[in-house]
GROMACS .gro file of C-alpha atoms in nm:
model
   67
    1GLU     CA    1   2.432   0.732  -0.954
    2THR     CA    2   2.532   0.371  -1.005
    3GLY     CA    3   2.718   0.428  -1.334
    4ASP     CA    4   3.084   0.373  -1.397
    5ALA     CA    5   3.352   0.582  -1.228
    6HIS     CA    6   3.412   0.797  -1.540
    7THR     CA    7   3.044   0.891  -1.564
    8ILE     CA    8   3.031   0.977  -1.194
    9ALA     CA    9   3.350   1.186  -1.223
   10GLN     CA   10   3.185   1.395  -1.498
   11CYS     CA   11   2.881   1.482  -1.282
   12ALA     CA   12   2.834   1.831  -1.145
   13TYR     CA   13   2.713   1.705  -0.806
   14PRO     CA   14   2.907   1.543  -0.520
   15LYS     CA   15   2.933   1.168  -0.475
   16GLU     CA   16   2.815   1.207  -0.114
   17LEU     CA   17   2.602   1.477   0.043
   18ALA     CA   18   2.518   1.528   0.412
   19VAL     CA   19   2.156   1.626   0.477
   20LYS     CA   20   1.930   1.650   0.781
   21PRO     CA   21   1.552   1.663   0.829
   22GLY     CA   22   1.417   1.993   0.699
   23ALA     CA   23   1.682   2.024   0.427
   24GLN     CA   24   1.546   2.145   0.093
   25ILE     CA   25   1.644   1.918  -0.196
   26MET     CA   26   1.610   1.912  -0.574
   27LEU     CA   27   1.613   1.607  -0.800
   28LEU     CA   28   1.893   1.613  -1.057
   29ALA     CA   29   1.746   1.334  -1.269
   30ASN     CA   30   1.407   1.184  -1.353
   31VAL     CA   31   1.314   0.925  -1.088
   32ASP     CA   32   0.948   0.847  -1.169
   33VAL     CA   33   0.800   1.063  -1.446
   34ARG     CA   34   0.449   0.920  -1.406
   35ARG     CA   35   0.443   1.033  -1.041
   36GLY     CA   36   0.600   1.372  -1.115
   37LEU     CA   37   0.942   1.295  -0.966
   38VAL     CA   38   1.134   1.464  -1.245
   39ASN     CA   39   1.456   1.661  -1.284
   40GLY     CA   40   1.415   1.992  -1.100
   41SER     CA   41   1.141   1.878  -0.859
   42CYS     CA   42   1.189   2.037  -0.516
   43GLY     CA   43   1.123   1.861  -0.187
   44VAL     CA   44   1.212   1.846   0.180
   45VAL     CA   45   1.389   1.571   0.378
   46VAL     CA   46   1.139   1.454   0.643
   47SER     CA   47   1.317   1.154   0.797
   48ILE     CA   48   1.648   0.971   0.793
   49GLU     CA   49   1.686   0.602   0.876
   50PRO     CA   50   1.999   0.385   0.838
   51ASP     CA   51   1.917   0.287   0.475
   52VAL     CA   52   1.637   0.527   0.374
   53ILE     CA   53   1.600   0.902   0.340
   54GLY     CA   54   1.231   1.002   0.348
   55CYS     CA   55   1.148   1.306   0.134
   56ARG     CA   56   0.825   1.495   0.070
   57PHE     CA   57   0.766   1.646  -0.274
   58ALA     CA   58   0.482   1.896  -0.322
   59ARG     CA   59   0.303   1.702  -0.598
   60CYS     CA   60   0.383   1.348  -0.488
   61GLY     CA   61   0.364   1.302  -0.110
   62LEU     CA   62   0.615   1.104   0.095
   63HIS     CA   63   0.887   0.899  -0.076
   64GLY     CA   64   1.182   0.704   0.058
   65GLU     CA   65   1.501   0.646  -0.135
   66SER     CA   66   1.747   0.376  -0.033
   67HIS     CA   67   2.110   0.470  -0.048
   0.00000   0.00000   0.00000
């Protein structure tokens, strides 16, 4: 979330989260509706690099998300 501090403070999820390869994840917001990366989509962390977490979602294949 890149919103203001008040918006972030109202969220039900942590500001930071530690994950490792193999961790199951769920999107909490729509990322790319056309590709099926929508709120509630489940995936698995497949790789972690210094600035990218690679995730695999069942309907969409491999995706990386910069942090």
